[in-house]
Short mmCIF file of C-alpha atoms and ligand atoms in Angstrom, two decimals:
data_model
loop_
_atom_site.label_atom_id
_atom_site.label_comp_id
_atom_site.label_asym_id
_atom_site.label_seq_id
_atom_site.Cartn_x
_atom_site.Cartn_y
_atom_site.Cartn_z
CA MET A 1 1.88 10.64 12.21
CA ASN A 2 4.56 11.40 14.82
CA GLY A 3 5.21 14.97 13.65
CA LYS A 4 8.69 15.92 14.76
CA LEU A 5 9.91 12.32 14.91
CA ASP A 6 8.81 11.74 11.33
CA SER A 7 10.58 14.91 10.20
CA TYR A 8 13.72 13.76 12.00
CA LEU A 9 13.61 10.35 10.28
CA GLU A 10 12.79 11.93 6.90
CA SER A 11 15.85 14.17 7.19
CA PHE A 12 18.04 11.07 6.71
CA ILE A 13 16.20 9.97 3.58
CA THR A 14 17.76 12.00 0.81
CA ASP A 15 18.72 9.43 -1.77
CA ARG A 16 15.64 9.36 -4.02
CA ASN A 17 16.28 9.82 -7.73
CA GLU A 18 14.86 12.68 -9.82
CA LEU A 19 11.87 10.77 -11.07
CA PHE A 20 10.81 9.86 -7.53
CA THR A 21 11.24 13.43 -6.38
CA GLU A 22 9.13 14.61 -9.31
CA MET A 23 6.42 12.07 -8.45
CA GLU A 24 6.42 13.18 -4.82
CA ARG A 25 5.97 16.77 -5.97
CA TYR A 26 3.18 15.82 -8.38
CA ALA A 27 1.39 13.90 -5.63
CA ASP A 28 1.72 16.82 -3.27
CA LEU A 29 0.47 19.40 -5.77
CA ASN A 30 -2.40 17.22 -6.98
CA HIS A 31 -3.46 15.82 -3.61
CA VAL A 32 -2.66 12.22 -4.53
CA PRO A 33 -2.20 10.24 -1.31
CA ILE A 34 1.03 8.35 -1.93
CA MET A 35 2.74 6.51 0.90
CA GLU A 36 4.61 8.60 3.46
CA ILE A 37 8.39 8.60 2.99
CA THR A 38 9.20 6.81 6.24
CA GLY A 39 6.47 4.26 5.50
CA ILE A 40 7.69 3.40 1.99
CA ASN A 41 11.30 3.27 3.20
CA THR A 42 10.33 0.82 5.93
CA LEU A 43 8.35 -1.27 3.46
CA CYS A 44 11.32 -1.35 1.07
CA GLN A 45 13.65 -2.43 3.88
CA LEU A 46 11.28 -5.27 4.85
CA LEU A 47 11.14 -6.29 1.19
CA ARG A 48 14.96 -6.41 1.07
CA LEU A 49 14.82 -8.90 3.94
CA GLN A 50 12.07 -10.88 2.29
CA ASN A 51 13.35 -10.68 -1.30
CA PRO A 52 10.00 -11.39 -3.03
CA LYS A 53 9.82 -12.43 -6.68
CA ARG A 54 6.25 -11.22 -7.26
CA ILE A 55 4.27 -8.57 -5.42
CA LEU A 56 0.59 -7.68 -5.63
CA GLU A 57 -0.26 -4.07 -4.80
CA ILE A 58 -3.84 -2.90 -4.32
CA GLY A 59 -3.91 0.86 -4.94
CA THR A 60 -1.40 2.09 -7.56
CA ALA A 61 -2.28 5.80 -7.54
CA ILE A 62 0.44 7.27 -9.80
CA GLY A 63 2.78 4.28 -9.47
CA TYR A 64 5.08 5.76 -6.82
CA SER A 65 5.21 2.87 -4.34
CA ALA A 66 5.21 0.31 -7.18
CA LEU A 67 8.28 1.94 -8.75
CA ARG A 68 9.97 2.34 -5.37
CA MET A 69 9.49 -1.40 -4.76
CA ALA A 70 10.69 -2.27 -8.28
CA ASP A 71 13.73 -0.05 -7.74
CA THR A 72 14.49 -1.78 -4.43
CA ILE A 73 14.22 -5.42 -5.41
CA GLU A 74 16.10 -6.52 -8.48
CA GLN A 75 13.95 -8.52 -10.90
CA VAL A 76 10.79 -8.34 -8.78
CA GLU A 77 7.53 -8.29 -10.75
CA ILE A 78 4.72 -6.13 -9.53
CA ILE A 79 1.04 -6.45 -10.34
CA THR A 80 -0.85 -3.38 -9.18
CA ILE A 81 -4.50 -2.29 -9.39
CA GLU A 82 -5.94 1.20 -9.84
CA ARG A 83 -9.54 2.17 -10.53
CA ASP A 84 -9.13 5.90 -11.05
CA GLU A 85 -8.64 6.70 -14.77
CA GLU A 86 -6.52 9.82 -14.33
CA ARG A 87 -4.20 8.22 -11.77
CA TYR A 88 -3.93 5.11 -13.92
CA GLU A 89 -2.87 7.24 -16.92
CA ARG A 90 -0.36 9.10 -14.79
CA ALA A 91 1.06 5.82 -13.49
CA ILE A 92 1.49 4.56 -17.06
CA HIS A 93 3.26 7.81 -17.91
CA TYR A 94 5.76 7.43 -15.05
CA LEU A 95 6.28 3.71 -15.69
CA GLY A 96 7.22 4.59 -19.27
CA ARG A 97 9.92 6.92 -17.98
CA SER A 98 11.39 4.46 -15.49
CA PRO A 99 14.00 1.76 -16.16
CA TYR A 100 11.90 -0.53 -13.92
CA GLY A 101 8.54 0.25 -15.55
CA GLN A 102 8.50 -2.98 -17.56
CA ARG A 103 8.44 -5.01 -14.37
CA VAL A 104 5.23 -3.30 -13.21
CA LYS A 105 1.87 -4.32 -14.65
CA VAL A 106 -1.04 -2.04 -13.85
CA ILE A 107 -4.53 -3.51 -13.96
CA LYS A 108 -7.13 -0.80 -14.48
CA GLY A 109 -10.33 -1.46 -12.56
CA ASP A 110 -11.86 -2.02 -9.17
CA ALA A 111 -9.93 -4.58 -7.15
CA LEU A 112 -13.19 -6.18 -6.05
CA ASP A 113 -14.63 -6.64 -9.56
CA GLN A 114 -14.73 -10.32 -10.42
CA SER A 115 -12.86 -9.84 -13.72
CA VAL A 116 -10.04 -8.03 -11.91
CA ILE A 117 -9.97 -10.64 -9.14
CA ASP A 118 -9.70 -13.42 -11.74
CA GLU A 119 -6.88 -11.62 -13.55
CA VAL A 120 -5.00 -11.01 -10.30
CA HIS A 121 -5.25 -14.66 -9.28
CA SER A 122 -4.12 -15.77 -12.75
CA PHE A 123 -0.82 -13.86 -12.26
CA GLY A 124 -0.25 -15.35 -8.80
CA PRO A 125 0.95 -16.77 -6.50
CA TYR A 126 2.48 -13.74 -4.76
CA ASP A 127 5.27 -13.50 -2.20
CA ALA A 128 4.00 -10.18 -0.92
CA ILE A 129 0.68 -8.35 -0.98
CA PHE A 130 0.58 -4.64 -0.30
CA ILE A 131 -2.86 -3.26 0.62
CA ASP A 132 -3.08 0.49 0.07
CA ALA A 133 -6.52 1.23 -1.41
CA ALA A 134 -10.00 2.09 -0.04
CA LYS A 135 -9.61 1.80 3.72
CA GLY A 136 -13.16 0.61 4.26
CA GLN A 137 -12.45 -2.49 2.17
CA TYR A 138 -9.22 -3.72 3.68
CA GLN A 139 -10.76 -6.87 5.12
CA LYS A 140 -12.30 -7.79 1.76
CA PHE A 141 -8.98 -7.23 -0.03
CA PHE A 142 -7.16 -9.31 2.56
CA ASN A 143 -9.65 -12.19 2.36
CA GLU A 144 -9.81 -12.22 -1.41
CA PHE A 145 -6.15 -11.91 -2.27
CA THR A 146 -4.44 -13.94 0.44
CA ALA A 147 -5.83 -16.95 -1.44
CA SER A 148 -2.94 -16.28 -3.84
CA LEU A 149 -0.28 -15.70 -1.16
CA ASN A 150 2.66 -18.10 -0.97
CA GLU A 151 3.16 -20.09 2.24
CA GLN A 152 6.16 -17.90 3.18
CA GLY A 153 4.41 -14.77 1.91
CA CYS A 154 3.80 -11.53 3.71
CA VAL A 155 0.91 -9.04 3.69
CA TYR A 156 1.65 -5.37 4.29
CA THR A 157 -1.25 -3.01 5.04
CA ASP A 158 -0.74 0.75 5.07
CA ASN A 159 -2.63 3.45 7.03
CA VAL A 160 -3.66 1.19 9.89
CA LEU A 161 -3.01 3.95 12.44
CA PHE A 162 -4.75 6.55 10.25
CA LYS A 163 -2.94 9.68 11.42
CA GLY A 164 -3.41 8.62 15.03
CA LEU A 165 -7.21 8.74 14.72
CA VAL A 166 -7.46 5.11 15.85
CA LEU A 167 -6.74 6.46 19.34
CA GLU A 168 -9.88 8.61 19.28
CA ASP A 169 -13.32 7.68 20.48
CA GLU A 170 -14.91 7.58 17.03
CA ASP A 171 -18.30 8.68 18.36
CA LEU A 172 -16.70 12.06 19.09
CA ILE A 173 -15.56 12.52 15.47
CA GLU A 174 -18.00 14.96 13.91
CA LYS A 175 -17.61 14.22 10.20
CA LYS A 176 -19.64 11.12 9.39
CA ASN A 177 -17.34 9.87 6.58
CA LEU A 178 -14.28 10.16 8.75
CA ARG A 179 -16.07 8.57 11.72
CA ASN A 180 -17.05 5.58 9.58
CA LEU A 181 -13.54 5.19 8.18
CA VAL A 182 -12.01 5.26 11.66
CA LYS A 183 -14.50 2.61 12.77
CA LYS A 184 -13.63 0.42 9.81
CA ILE A 185 -9.89 0.70 10.35
CA LYS A 186 -10.23 -0.06 14.05
CA HIS A 187 -12.38 -3.05 13.16
CA TYR A 188 -9.82 -4.22 10.59
CA ASN A 189 -7.00 -3.95 13.11
CA GLN A 190 -8.95 -5.95 15.70
CA TRP A 191 -9.84 -8.58 13.16
CA LEU A 192 -6.31 -8.79 11.77
CA MET A 193 -4.61 -9.00 15.16
CA GLN A 194 -6.88 -11.91 16.13
CA HIS A 195 -6.65 -13.73 12.81
CA GLU A 196 -6.28 -17.46 13.32
CA GLU A 197 -4.10 -17.99 10.26
CA PHE A 198 -1.90 -14.89 10.38
CA ILE A 199 0.38 -13.34 12.92
CA THR A 200 0.60 -9.54 12.66
CA THR A 201 2.72 -6.71 13.98
CA ILE A 202 1.77 -3.07 13.54
CA LEU A 203 4.73 -0.75 13.03
CA PRO A 204 4.12 2.90 13.99
CA VAL A 205 5.94 4.31 10.97
CA GLY A 206 4.46 6.55 8.30
CA ASP A 207 0.72 6.18 8.68
CA GLY A 208 1.03 2.80 10.44
CA LEU A 209 2.12 -0.36 8.61
CA ALA A 210 0.74 -3.79 9.51
CA VAL A 211 2.96 -6.74 8.65
CA SER A 212 1.24 -10.12 8.55
CA ILE A 213 2.72 -13.57 7.95
CA LYS A 214 1.10 -17.00 8.02
CA ARG A 215 1.22 -18.75 11.38
C1 LIG B 1 -3.33 5.62 -1.04
S1 LIG B 1 -3.48 5.57 -2.75
C2 LIG B 1 -2.21 4.46 -3.25
C3 LIG B 1 -0.85 5.04 -3.10
C4 LIG B 1 0.26 4.21 -3.69
N1 LIG B 1 0.26 2.87 -3.17
C5 LIG B 1 1.59 4.85 -3.37
O1 LIG B 1 1.98 4.85 -2.18
O2 LIG B 1 2.25 5.37 -4.29
C6 LIG B 1 -4.90 4.56 -2.94
C7 LIG B 1 -5.30 4.36 -4.38
O3 LIG B 1 -6.17 3.23 -4.42
C8 LIG B 1 -7.17 3.45 -5.38
N2 LIG B 1 -8.28 2.57 -4.99
C9 LIG B 1 -9.08 2.70 -3.90
N3 LIG B 1 -9.94 1.67 -3.83
C10 LIG B 1 -9.70 0.88 -4.91
C11 LIG B 1 -10.28 -0.30 -5.40
N4 LIG B 1 -11.30 -0.89 -4.77
N5 LIG B 1 -9.78 -0.84 -6.53
C12 LIG B 1 -8.74 -0.24 -7.19
N6 LIG B 1 -8.15 0.90 -6.77
C13 LIG B 1 -8.62 1.46 -5.64
C14 LIG B 1 -7.47 4.93 -5.29
O4 LIG B 1 -8.02 5.41 -6.49
C15 LIG B 1 -6.10 5.51 -4.97
O5 LIG B 1 -5.46 6.00 -6.12
#
């Protein structure tokens, strides 16, 4: 998001293992939108401070962020949801190759399907919820899944600055899909920042990471 600054910060981050590097390459080659390096590193650092026992992730993709979190926090259990068949299969493949894979459970399906919602709640409560799926649905994810958030829990939402597009006047964005997404993210940010039960800070790292805790 910050161009040169991001590259500068990324230049310090060289300690990923081979599997993670391979996953990053796969994501790049196959246009899978995994979290930006500075974003996932910030998230992992916040998790070290928080030391959660169980994390819910909405949006597995190929399992990159789930495995990064499992690698960071000893013994943490991760429940993660993915609706895309091919990405789900790829995530299962990488989990099988990772020493932390057994601590990650992938639920295949749409996070807003009632059967998935019921399954997610049955595995709760969660110490952390990481929202990284369809941007137009962030508010629904937040509302649905914070019901299973512990009192001391934390919600992390990625992409809230959406490559800086939140600064634009959305009416000037030509592509309708993009215009609508920008509107939805701006609306989510407004809503989240004024939430009566949560206090939120937006960190301008990666693609923008919102960190929300209960008031
Ligand atoms: C940005 S990617 C997740 C990246 C992943 N967290 C990482 O950093 O490695 C978002 C993923 O969420 C999935 N997704 C989007 N909306 C979803 C929904 N409603 N239910 C389940 N998965 C969803 C997409 O298929 C996509 O693979």
